[in-house]
Each structure stands twice: as structure tokens, then as C-alpha cells.
């Protein structure tokens, strides 16, 4: 999830162009997919890392979604561990 990597840059910084803060203030993932391996209930993929500085989330997911909702639940648990 891109919102969890807001402080990471994937290109060389340009001082004239990259003056704005790129870290999101919040995120609203609706039916997020690809948080766990396809066909599994977990764990979260290794690049899904929650830090104390991660933006607050409002997760929206239906339990009967074809892609498992367990990723959303596991992500919420990680956020709870960080008291976000």
C-alpha cells in the first residue's frame, strides 16, 4: 500500500520540484487487495509494514468479497498495535 511508504522516494529528488510533503495525512482503502498472498488468509505481505508514523486509515471491506477480507483485518490489528 503506497500510503505506508510515503516517506520513501523511488526516484532522485529534485530540490525545485519536490518541495511538498508527500506523506499522506490519512488513507481510505476501499476493498483493498493484495495485502496477503492470493488464496491465503495471512500473514500480511512483507512490504505491508505499519509504523508509528503511518497515516490513519478508514478501511472498507465486505466479508463476502471474492478477495479475502482477512488482509483488512490483519492490517487493522497492526494499526491497533501502534495505537493509530
mmCIF file of C-alpha atoms in Angstrom:
data_model
loop_
_atom_site.group_PDB
_atom_site.id
_atom_site.type_symbol
_atom_site.label_atom_id
_atom_site.label_comp_id
_atom_site.label_asym_id
_atom_site.label_seq_id
_atom_site.Cartn_x
_atom_site.Cartn_y
_atom_site.Cartn_z
ATOM 1 C CA UNK A 1 0.000 0.000 0.000
ATOM 2 C CA UNK A 2 1.535 3.235 -1.167
ATOM 3 C CA UNK A 3 0.222 5.190 1.825
ATOM 4 C CA UNK A 4 2.506 3.151 4.109
ATOM 5 C CA UNK A 5 5.589 4.225 2.141
ATOM 6 C CA UNK A 6 5.005 7.985 1.851
ATOM 7 C CA UNK A 7 8.448 8.941 3.126
ATOM 8 C CA UNK A 8 10.245 6.618 0.692
ATOM 9 C CA UNK A 9 11.342 8.015 -2.658
ATOM 10 C CA UNK A 10 11.645 5.851 -5.760
ATOM 11 C CA UNK A 11 13.379 8.455 -7.889
ATOM 12 C CA UNK A 12 16.169 11.026 -7.488
ATOM 13 C CA UNK A 13 14.831 14.069 -5.631
ATOM 14 C CA UNK A 14 14.727 17.426 -7.424
ATOM 15 C CA UNK A 15 15.004 20.307 -4.933
ATOM 16 C CA UNK A 16 12.987 22.618 -7.201
ATOM 17 C CA UNK A 17 10.101 20.214 -7.748
ATOM 18 C CA UNK A 18 9.941 18.070 -4.630
ATOM 19 C CA UNK A 19 9.207 20.743 -2.051
ATOM 20 C CA UNK A 20 5.775 19.487 -0.960
ATOM 21 C CA UNK A 21 5.347 16.888 1.764
ATOM 22 C CA UNK A 22 4.435 13.579 0.091
ATOM 23 C CA UNK A 23 3.354 11.800 3.269
ATOM 24 C CA UNK A 24 -0.435 11.337 3.290
ATOM 25 C CA UNK A 25 -2.456 12.683 6.228
ATOM 26 C CA UNK A 26 -4.883 9.746 6.004
ATOM 27 C CA UNK A 27 -5.983 6.985 3.621
ATOM 28 C CA UNK A 28 -9.289 5.276 2.843
ATOM 29 C CA UNK A 29 -8.573 1.908 1.205
ATOM 30 C CA UNK A 30 -11.855 0.541 -0.178
ATOM 31 C CA UNK A 31 -11.804 -3.221 -0.770
ATOM 32 C CA UNK A 32 -8.001 -3.354 -0.514
ATOM 33 C CA UNK A 33 -6.493 -6.406 -2.175
ATOM 34 C CA UNK A 34 -3.018 -7.884 -2.315
ATOM 35 C CA UNK A 35 -2.390 -7.475 1.408
ATOM 36 C CA UNK A 36 -1.917 -11.267 1.772
ATOM 37 C CA UNK A 37 -0.886 -13.989 -0.684
ATOM 38 C CA UNK A 38 -3.710 -14.977 -3.028
ATOM 39 C CA UNK A 39 -5.612 -17.976 -1.707
ATOM 40 C CA UNK A 40 -4.436 -17.486 1.888
ATOM 41 C CA UNK A 41 -5.808 -15.788 4.981
ATOM 42 C CA UNK A 42 -2.474 -14.297 6.003
ATOM 43 C CA UNK A 43 0.015 -13.216 7.130
ATOM 44 C CA UNK A 44 0.336 -9.730 5.658
ATOM 45 C CA UNK A 45 2.805 -9.458 2.794
ATOM 46 C CA UNK A 46 6.299 -8.416 3.878
ATOM 47 C CA UNK A 47 6.072 -4.958 2.264
ATOM 48 C CA UNK A 48 2.963 -4.108 4.324
ATOM 49 C CA UNK A 49 4.680 -2.564 7.337
ATOM 50 C CA UNK A 50 2.919 -0.286 9.789
ATOM 51 C CA UNK A 51 4.994 2.248 11.708
ATOM 52 C CA UNK A 52 4.090 4.725 14.435
ATOM 53 C CA UNK A 53 4.160 7.391 11.714
ATOM 54 C CA UNK A 54 1.780 5.573 9.330
ATOM 55 C CA UNK A 55 -1.259 7.635 8.330
ATOM 56 C CA UNK A 56 -4.631 6.871 9.937
ATOM 57 C CA UNK A 57 -6.853 4.565 7.870
ATOM 58 C CA UNK A 58 -10.557 4.079 7.334
ATOM 59 C CA UNK A 59 -10.751 0.530 5.944
ATOM 60 C CA UNK A 60 -13.808 -0.533 3.932
ATOM 61 C CA UNK A 61 -14.202 -4.226 3.126
ATOM 62 C CA UNK A 62 -17.084 -6.690 2.841
ATOM 63 C CA UNK A 63 -16.741 -10.127 4.392
ATOM 64 C CA UNK A 64 -18.112 -11.738 1.197
ATOM 65 C CA UNK A 65 -15.647 -10.025 -1.159
ATOM 66 C CA UNK A 66 -14.048 -12.528 -3.593
ATOM 67 C CA UNK A 67 -10.605 -11.416 -2.354
ATOM 68 C CA UNK A 68 -10.263 -12.360 1.301
ATOM 69 C CA UNK A 69 -11.099 -9.680 3.852
ATOM 70 C CA UNK A 70 -8.521 -11.123 6.262
ATOM 71 C CA UNK A 71 -5.899 -8.696 4.917
ATOM 72 C CA UNK A 72 -8.014 -5.761 6.069
ATOM 73 C CA UNK A 73 -8.499 -7.354 9.482
ATOM 74 C CA UNK A 74 -4.781 -8.107 9.835
ATOM 75 C CA UNK A 75 -3.892 -4.564 8.806
ATOM 76 C CA UNK A 76 -6.332 -3.190 11.391
ATOM 77 C CA UNK A 77 -4.646 -5.347 14.054
ATOM 78 C CA UNK A 78 -1.234 -3.917 13.085
ATOM 79 C CA UNK A 79 -2.641 -0.403 13.367
ATOM 80 C CA UNK A 80 -4.073 -1.253 16.788
ATOM 81 C CA UNK A 81 -0.620 -2.452 17.935
ATOM 82 C CA UNK A 82 0.747 1.003 17.044
ATOM 83 C CA UNK A 83 -2.212 2.771 18.674
ATOM 84 C CA UNK A 84 -3.121 4.531 15.427
#
